[in-house]
């Protein structure tokens, strides 16, 4: 984590001895980061206190997973409306075609561990009235004139992202034990049906097309040898104790994977999913109730000159550019995205409460 620069002195927490031994704590000590992390945590804590979660936390997790998957695919350049995706997954308008539900896209194996323990039977999704998705143009929020049999079908990347996000609860134990192997499994899940089988879960070669490697236009990734070394360093940090808040750890994982692009395709989806896994496994969002990817989209629409936060692509570019300021810019973006995502999930909770 050399790109974080020298340890700043403006924030006295944590102590200097801890900072020297804990690179992630150095990131947390960058100007403004601790305050942003505290604000994000407060928003998540407010969500976790909502009364509806005592009975319907599984329904909120399912909705958050769907919204997050759609938003992550959109950030990768594969758009579909939320309701269009919801309709497709429920089998609407698909005639005799196999539906994603029959292919295991809607949920992981029910016998496997899941972040949301279904503590009560959830009402049928079709009977719910959820708030519209943020970060989506108004004309894409409705399926009134949608022809699901033709132009608004989800791409393989959208379906792969849904499949991956549905499996995050199952991946949790592997992520905590062996993060690098978990990343390979994640790439297999998201890339199946889109990438050739011999590329699934395999480190990228140095040769490749820019379009495939760089959907965010961040510039060429590091050489594969450097990527492997830095990835080992990142996964080593993940199994080392740290005093840094979970949102900071998640942001660093996210930013490093965007910078390294270890697989050469769909690395943005992997980076965002890994960030969610950090929030789940470190107890900040244990039931995966926040659609953090939606927050990344929503930050682009913030109009608050008093508290400027860069949008997703610009903040990622700042991180990749290096230096303490670039890292801080990225972490501030991620903290704001989590805060906004928690507020959206609160709106989902309120919608469920009205329906009960």
CSV table of C-alpha atoms in Angstrom, one decimal:
chain,number,residue,atom,x,y,z
A,1,UNK,CA,0.0,0.0,0.0
A,2,UNK,CA,2.9,2.4,-0.7
A,3,UNK,CA,0.6,4.6,-2.7
A,4,UNK,CA,-1.0,5.9,0.4
A,5,UNK,CA,1.9,8.3,0.9
A,6,UNK,CA,3.3,9.4,4.3
A,7,UNK,CA,1.2,9.1,7.4
A,8,UNK,CA,-0.7,12.4,8.0
A,9,UNK,CA,-0.5,14.2,11.3
A,10,UNK,CA,-3.8,16.0,11.3
A,11,UNK,CA,-5.8,13.1,12.7
A,12,UNK,CA,-4.5,11.8,16.0
A,13,UNK,CA,-6.3,8.5,15.8
A,14,UNK,CA,-4.9,5.8,16.0
A,15,UNK,CA,-1.5,6.0,17.6
A,16,UNK,CA,1.7,6.3,15.7
A,17,UNK,CA,2.8,2.8,16.7
A,18,UNK,CA,-0.4,1.3,15.3
A,19,UNK,CA,-0.1,3.3,12.1
A,20,UNK,CA,3.4,2.0,11.5
A,21,UNK,CA,2.3,-1.6,11.8
A,22,UNK,CA,-1.2,-1.3,10.2
A,23,UNK,CA,-1.2,0.1,6.6
A,24,UNK,CA,-5.0,0.2,6.5
A,25,UNK,CA,-5.0,2.3,9.7
A,26,UNK,CA,-2.8,4.8,7.8
A,27,UNK,CA,-5.6,5.1,5.2
A,28,UNK,CA,-8.2,5.6,7.9
A,29,UNK,CA,-6.0,8.5,9.3
A,30,UNK,CA,-6.1,10.4,6.1
A,31,UNK,CA,-7.9,13.8,6.3
A,32,UNK,CA,-11.6,13.5,6.4
A,33,UNK,CA,-11.7,9.7,6.2
A,34,UNK,CA,-12.5,8.9,9.8
A,35,UNK,CA,-15.4,11.3,9.8
A,36,UNK,CA,-16.8,10.0,6.5
A,37,UNK,CA,-16.5,6.4,7.8
A,38,UNK,CA,-18.3,7.4,11.0
A,39,UNK,CA,-21.1,9.0,9.0
A,40,UNK,CA,-21.5,5.9,6.8
A,41,UNK,CA,-21.6,3.7,9.9
A,42,UNK,CA,-24.3,5.8,11.5
A,43,UNK,CA,-26.4,5.5,8.4
A,44,UNK,CA,-26.0,1.7,8.3
A,45,UNK,CA,-26.8,1.5,12.1
A,46,UNK,CA,-30.0,3.5,11.5
A,47,UNK,CA,-31.0,1.0,8.9
A,48,UNK,CA,-30.2,-2.0,11.1
A,49,UNK,CA,-32.6,-0.6,13.8
A,50,UNK,CA,-35.6,-0.5,11.5
A,51,UNK,CA,-38.4,-2.5,13.0
A,52,UNK,CA,-39.3,-4.4,9.8
A,53,UNK,CA,-36.0,-6.2,9.9
A,54,UNK,CA,-37.2,-8.2,12.9
A,55,UNK,CA,-39.6,-10.0,10.5
A,56,UNK,CA,-38.5,-9.4,7.0
A,57,UNK,CA,-34.8,-8.9,6.8
A,58,UNK,CA,-34.5,-11.6,4.1
A,59,UNK,CA,-36.9,-9.6,1.9
A,60,UNK,CA,-34.7,-6.5,2.3
A,61,UNK,CA,-31.5,-8.5,1.6
A,62,UNK,CA,-33.1,-10.0,-1.6
A,63,UNK,CA,-34.1,-6.5,-2.8
A,64,UNK,CA,-30.8,-5.0,-2.0
A,65,UNK,CA,-29.0,-7.8,-3.8
A,66,UNK,CA,-31.1,-7.3,-6.9
A,67,UNK,CA,-30.6,-3.5,-6.9
A,68,UNK,CA,-26.9,-3.8,-6.3
A,69,UNK,CA,-26.4,-6.4,-9.1
A,70,UNK,CA,-28.3,-4.2,-11.6
A,71,UNK,CA,-26.2,-1.2,-10.6
A,72,UNK,CA,-22.9,-3.0,-10.7
A,73,UNK,CA,-23.7,-4.3,-14.2
A,74,UNK,CA,-24.6,-0.8,-15.2
A,75,UNK,CA,-21.3,0.5,-14.0
A,76,UNK,CA,-19.7,-2.2,-16.1
A,77,UNK,CA,-21.6,-0.8,-19.2
A,78,UNK,CA,-24.5,-3.3,-19.2
A,79,UNK,CA,-27.8,-1.4,-18.6
A,80,UNK,CA,-31.2,-2.7,-17.8
A,81,UNK,CA,-34.1,-1.2,-15.8
A,82,UNK,CA,-34.7,-2.6,-12.3
A,83,UNK,CA,-38.2,-3.5,-13.1
A,84,UNK,CA,-37.2,-5.1,-16.4
A,85,UNK,CA,-34.7,-7.2,-14.6
A,86,UNK,CA,-37.2,-8.1,-11.9
A,87,UNK,CA,-39.8,-9.1,-14.5
A,88,UNK,CA,-37.3,-11.2,-16.4
A,89,UNK,CA,-36.1,-13.1,-13.3
A,90,UNK,CA,-39.7,-13.8,-12.3
A,91,UNK,CA,-40.3,-15.4,-15.8
A,92,UNK,CA,-42.6,-12.7,-17.1
A,93,UNK,CA,-42.6,-12.5,-20.9
A,94,UNK,CA,-40.1,-15.3,-21.4
A,95,UNK,CA,-42.5,-17.7,-23.1
A,96,UNK,CA,-41.0,-21.2,-23.1
A,97,UNK,CA,-37.4,-20.1,-22.6
A,98,UNK,CA,-35.6,-21.4,-19.5
A,99,UNK,CA,-35.8,-18.6,-16.9
A,100,UNK,CA,-32.9,-17.5,-14.7
A,101,UNK,CA,-34.9,-18.7,-11.7
A,102,UNK,CA,-34.6,-22.3,-13.1
A,103,UNK,CA,-30.9,-21.8,-13.5
A,104,UNK,CA,-30.3,-20.8,-9.9
A,105,UNK,CA,-29.9,-17.1,-10.5
A,106,UNK,CA,-32.4,-15.8,-7.9
A,107,UNK,CA,-30.9,-17.3,-4.8
A,108,UNK,CA,-28.1,-19.6,-3.6
A,109,UNK,CA,-28.6,-23.1,-2.4
A,110,UNK,CA,-31.0,-22.8,0.5
A,111,UNK,CA,-29.0,-25.2,2.5
A,112,UNK,CA,-25.9,-23.0,2.3
A,113,UNK,CA,-25.1,-20.2,4.7
A,114,UNK,CA,-26.6,-16.8,3.8
A,115,UNK,CA,-26.1,-13.3,5.2
A,116,UNK,CA,-29.9,-13.0,5.8
A,117,UNK,CA,-31.4,-15.7,7.9
A,118,UNK,CA,-35.0,-15.8,6.6
A,119,UNK,CA,-36.7,-15.2,9.9
A,120,UNK,CA,-40.2,-15.0,8.4
A,121,UNK,CA,-41.8,-15.8,5.1
A,122,UNK,CA,-41.5,-12.9,2.8
A,123,UNK,CA,-44.5,-11.6,0.9
A,124,UNK,CA,-44.6,-12.3,-2.8
A,125,UNK,CA,-42.4,-9.8,-4.6
A,126,UNK,CA,-45.1,-9.0,-7.1
A,127,UNK,CA,-47.3,-7.7,-4.3
A,128,UNK,CA,-44.8,-5.3,-3.0
A,129,UNK,CA,-44.4,-1.6,-4.0
A,130,UNK,CA,-40.8,-0.7,-3.7
A,131,UNK,CA,-39.4,2.8,-4.3
A,132,UNK,CA,-37.9,3.4,-7.7
A,133,UNK,CA,-34.2,2.7,-8.2
A,134,UNK,CA,-31.9,5.7,-8.0
A,135,UNK,CA,-29.3,6.3,-10.7
A,136,UNK,CA,-31.6,5.2,-13.4
A,137,UNK,CA,-33.2,7.5,-16.0
A,138,UNK,CA,-36.9,8.0,-15.4
A,139,UNK,CA,-37.8,6.3,-18.7
A,140,UNK,CA,-36.1,3.1,-17.6
A,141,UNK,CA,-37.9,2.8,-14.2
A,142,UNK,CA,-41.1,1.4,-15.6
A,143,UNK,CA,-41.9,-1.7,-17.6
A,144,UNK,CA,-45.3,-0.4,-18.9
A,145,UNK,CA,-44.0,-0.4,-22.5
A,146,UNK,CA,-41.3,-3.0,-22.1
A,147,UNK,CA,-40.9,-5.8,-24.6
A,148,UNK,CA,-39.1,-8.4,-22.6
A,149,UNK,CA,-38.9,-10.8,-25.5
A,150,UNK,CA,-36.8,-8.4,-27.6
A,151,UNK,CA,-34.6,-5.5,-26.8
A,152,UNK,CA,-34.6,-5.2,-23.0
A,153,UNK,CA,-33.4,-8.7,-22.2
A,154,UNK,CA,-30.6,-8.7,-19.6
A,155,UNK,CA,-27.1,-9.3,-21.0
A,156,UNK,CA,-25.0,-12.3,-19.8
A,157,UNK,CA,-23.1,-9.8,-17.7
A,158,UNK,CA,-26.2,-8.7,-15.9
A,159,UNK,CA,-27.3,-12.3,-15.3
A,160,UNK,CA,-23.8,-13.2,-14.2
A,161,UNK,CA,-23.8,-10.3,-11.7
A,162,UNK,CA,-27.1,-11.4,-10.3
A,163,UNK,CA,-25.8,-14.9,-9.9
A,164,UNK,CA,-22.7,-13.7,-8.2
A,165,UNK,CA,-24.5,-11.4,-5.8
A,166,UNK,CA,-26.9,-14.2,-4.9
A,167,UNK,CA,-23.9,-16.3,-3.8
A,168,UNK,CA,-22.1,-13.8,-1.7
A,169,UNK,CA,-23.4,-15.4,1.5
A,170,UNK,CA,-22.0,-18.7,0.5
A,171,UNK,CA,-18.6,-17.1,-0.5
A,172,UNK,CA,-18.2,-15.5,2.9
A,173,UNK,CA,-16.2,-18.3,4.7
A,174,UNK,CA,-13.9,-18.8,1.7
A,175,UNK,CA,-13.3,-15.0,1.5
A,176,UNK,CA,-12.2,-14.9,5.1
A,177,UNK,CA,-9.9,-17.9,4.8
A,178,UNK,CA,-8.5,-17.5,1.3
A,179,UNK,CA,-9.4,-14.3,-0.4
A,180,UNK,CA,-7.5,-15.0,-3.6
A,181,UNK,CA,-9.3,-18.3,-4.2
A,182,UNK,CA,-12.6,-16.6,-3.5
A,183,UNK,CA,-11.9,-14.0,-6.1
A,184,UNK,CA,-11.3,-16.7,-8.7
A,185,UNK,CA,-14.6,-18.4,-7.8
A,186,UNK,CA,-16.4,-15.0,-8.1
A,187,UNK,CA,-15.0,-14.6,-11.6
A,188,UNK,CA,-16.3,-18.0,-12.6
A,189,UNK,CA,-19.8,-17.1,-11.3
A,190,UNK,CA,-20.0,-13.7,-13.1
A,191,UNK,CA,-18.3,-14.8,-16.3
A,192,UNK,CA,-20.1,-18.0,-17.0
A,193,UNK,CA,-22.0,-17.7,-20.3
A,194,UNK,CA,-20.1,-14.5,-21.3
A,195,UNK,CA,-16.4,-15.4,-21.3
A,196,UNK,CA,-14.7,-18.5,-22.7
A,197,UNK,CA,-14.3,-21.3,-20.1
A,198,UNK,CA,-10.5,-21.2,-20.3
A,199,UNK,CA,-10.6,-17.6,-19.1
A,200,UNK,CA,-12.9,-18.1,-16.1
A,201,UNK,CA,-11.1,-17.5,-12.8
A,202,UNK,CA,-7.7,-17.3,-14.5
A,203,UNK,CA,-5.2,-14.4,-14.1
A,204,UNK,CA,-5.1,-12.2,-17.2
A,205,UNK,CA,-2.2,-12.3,-19.6
A,206,UNK,CA,-0.5,-9.0,-20.5
A,207,UNK,CA,-1.9,-9.1,-24.0
A,208,UNK,CA,-5.5,-8.1,-24.5
A,209,UNK,CA,-7.9,-5.5,-25.8
A,210,UNK,CA,-8.2,-2.2,-24.0
A,211,UNK,CA,-12.0,-2.3,-24.3
A,212,UNK,CA,-12.1,-5.6,-22.4
A,213,UNK,CA,-9.7,-4.5,-19.7
A,214,UNK,CA,-10.8,-0.9,-19.1
A,215,UNK,CA,-14.5,-0.1,-19.1
A,216,UNK,CA,-13.9,2.8,-16.7
A,217,UNK,CA,-11.1,4.2,-18.9
A,218,UNK,CA,-8.6,4.1,-16.0
A,219,UNK,CA,-5.6,3.4,-18.3
A,220,UNK,CA,-3.5,0.3,-18.8
A,221,UNK,CA,-3.4,-2.0,-15.8
A,222,UNK,CA,0.0,-3.0,-14.2
A,223,UNK,CA,2.1,-5.8,-15.7
A,224,UNK,CA,0.8,-9.2,-14.7
A,225,UNK,CA,3.9,-9.8,-12.5
A,226,UNK,CA,3.3,-6.6,-10.6
A,227,UNK,CA,-0.4,-7.4,-10.4
A,228,UNK,CA,0.3,-10.8,-8.8
A,229,UNK,CA,2.7,-9.2,-6.2
A,230,UNK,CA,0.2,-6.5,-5.3
A,231,UNK,CA,-2.7,-8.9,-5.1
A,232,UNK,CA,-0.7,-11.1,-2.7
A,233,UNK,CA,-0.1,-8.0,-0.6
A,234,UNK,CA,-3.7,-7.1,-0.6
A,235,UNK,CA,-4.9,-10.5,0.3
A,236,UNK,CA,-2.2,-10.6,3.0
A,237,UNK,CA,-3.7,-7.4,4.5
A,238,UNK,CA,-7.1,-9.0,4.6
A,239,UNK,CA,-6.0,-11.8,6.9
A,240,UNK,CA,-4.1,-9.4,9.1
A,241,UNK,CA,-5.8,-7.6,12.1
A,242,UNK,CA,-6.4,-3.9,11.5
A,243,UNK,CA,-8.0,-1.1,13.5
A,244,UNK,CA,-9.4,0.5,10.3
A,245,UNK,CA,-13.2,0.7,9.9
A,246,UNK,CA,-14.8,-1.8,7.6
A,247,UNK,CA,-15.8,0.8,5.1
A,248,UNK,CA,-12.1,1.8,4.7
A,249,UNK,CA,-11.0,-1.8,4.2
A,250,UNK,CA,-13.8,-2.3,1.7
A,251,UNK,CA,-12.8,0.8,-0.2
A,252,UNK,CA,-9.1,-0.2,-0.4
A,253,UNK,CA,-10.1,-3.7,-1.6
A,254,UNK,CA,-12.4,-2.2,-4.2
A,255,UNK,CA,-9.9,0.4,-5.4
A,256,UNK,CA,-7.0,-2.1,-5.6
A,257,UNK,CA,-9.0,-4.5,-7.7
A,258,UNK,CA,-10.1,-1.8,-10.0
A,259,UNK,CA,-6.5,-0.7,-10.4
A,260,UNK,CA,-5.0,-4.2,-10.8
A,261,UNK,CA,-7.8,-5.8,-13.0
A,262,UNK,CA,-6.4,-9.2,-12.2
A,263,UNK,CA,-8.7,-11.2,-14.6
A,264,UNK,CA,-8.8,-8.8,-17.6
A,265,UNK,CA,-12.5,-8.8,-17.9
A,266,UNK,CA,-15.4,-8.1,-15.5
A,267,UNK,CA,-12.9,-6.9,-12.8
A,268,UNK,CA,-15.2,-4.0,-11.9
A,269,UNK,CA,-18.0,-6.4,-11.0
A,270,UNK,CA,-15.5,-8.5,-8.9
A,271,UNK,CA,-14.2,-5.4,-7.2
A,272,UNK,CA,-17.7,-4.2,-6.2
A,273,UNK,CA,-18.7,-7.7,-5.0
A,274,UNK,CA,-15.5,-8.0,-3.0
A,275,UNK,CA,-16.2,-4.7,-1.3
A,276,UNK,CA,-19.7,-6.0,-0.3
A,277,UNK,CA,-18.1,-9.1,1.1
A,278,UNK,CA,-15.8,-7.0,3.3
A,279,UNK,CA,-18.8,-5.1,4.7
A,280,UNK,CA,-20.6,-8.4,5.4
A,281,UNK,CA,-17.7,-10.4,6.8
A,282,UNK,CA,-16.5,-7.5,9.1
A,283,UNK,CA,-19.9,-7.1,10.6
A,284,UNK,CA,-20.8,-3.6,9.4
A,285,UNK,CA,-23.6,-4.9,7.2
A,286,UNK,CA,-23.8,-8.6,8.2
A,287,UNK,CA,-27.1,-9.3,6.4
A,288,UNK,CA,-26.1,-7.5,3.2
A,289,UNK,CA,-28.9,-5.0,3.5
A,290,UNK,CA,-27.2,-2.1,1.7
A,291,UNK,CA,-27.0,-1.9,-2.1
A,292,UNK,CA,-23.7,-0.2,-2.1
A,293,UNK,CA,-23.4,-0.3,-5.9
A,294,UNK,CA,-26.5,1.9,-6.2
A,295,UNK,CA,-24.8,4.3,-3.9
A,296,UNK,CA,-21.9,4.6,-6.4
A,297,UNK,CA,-24.4,5.6,-9.1
A,298,UNK,CA,-26.2,8.0,-6.8
A,299,UNK,CA,-23.1,9.9,-5.8
A,300,UNK,CA,-22.9,11.1,-9.4
A,301,UNK,CA,-26.2,13.0,-8.8
A,302,UNK,CA,-25.3,14.8,-5.6
A,303,UNK,CA,-25.6,18.5,-5.8
A,304,UNK,CA,-23.9,19.8,-2.6
A,305,UNK,CA,-21.1,22.3,-3.2
A,306,UNK,CA,-20.4,22.4,0.5
A,307,UNK,CA,-19.4,18.7,0.6
A,308,UNK,CA,-18.0,17.8,-2.8
A,309,UNK,CA,-17.5,14.1,-3.5
A,310,UNK,CA,-16.3,12.9,-6.8
A,311,UNK,CA,-18.3,10.5,-8.9
A,312,UNK,CA,-17.4,6.8,-9.3
A,313,UNK,CA,-15.2,7.0,-12.4
A,314,UNK,CA,-13.4,10.1,-11.3
A,315,UNK,CA,-12.8,8.9,-7.8
A,316,UNK,CA,-11.5,5.6,-9.1
A,317,UNK,CA,-9.2,7.4,-11.4
A,318,UNK,CA,-7.9,9.4,-8.4
A,319,UNK,CA,-7.1,6.2,-6.5
A,320,UNK,CA,-5.4,4.7,-9.5
A,321,UNK,CA,-3.4,7.9,-9.9
A,322,UNK,CA,-1.8,7.3,-6.5
A,323,UNK,CA,-0.8,9.4,-3.6
A,324,UNK,CA,-2.5,10.1,-0.3
A,325,UNK,CA,-4.9,12.6,-1.8
A,326,UNK,CA,-6.0,10.1,-4.5
A,327,UNK,CA,-6.6,7.4,-1.9
A,328,UNK,CA,-8.5,9.7,0.4
A,329,UNK,CA,-10.7,10.9,-2.5
A,330,UNK,CA,-11.6,7.4,-3.3
A,331,UNK,CA,-12.4,6.4,0.3
A,332,UNK,CA,-14.6,9.5,0.8
A,333,UNK,CA,-16.5,8.5,-2.3
A,334,UNK,CA,-17.0,4.9,-1.1
A,335,UNK,CA,-18.1,6.1,2.4
A,336,UNK,CA,-20.7,8.5,0.8
A,337,UNK,CA,-21.9,5.7,-1.5
A,338,UNK,CA,-22.5,3.4,1.5
A,339,UNK,CA,-24.3,6.2,3.3
A,340,UNK,CA,-26.6,6.7,0.4
A,341,UNK,CA,-27.2,3.0,-0.1
A,342,UNK,CA,-28.2,2.7,3.5
A,343,UNK,CA,-30.8,5.5,3.0
A,344,UNK,CA,-32.2,3.7,0.0
A,345,UNK,CA,-32.5,0.5,1.9
A,346,UNK,CA,-34.4,2.4,4.6
A,347,UNK,CA,-36.8,3.4,1.9
A,348,UNK,CA,-37.2,-0.2,1.0
A,349,UNK,CA,-37.9,-1.0,4.6
A,350,UNK,CA,-40.6,1.7,4.8
A,351,UNK,CA,-42.2,0.3,1.6
A,352,UNK,CA,-42.3,-3.2,3.2
A,353,UNK,CA,-43.8,-1.7,6.4
A,354,UNK,CA,-46.6,0.0,4.5
A,355,UNK,CA,-47.5,-3.4,2.8
A,356,UNK,CA,-47.8,-5.2,6.1
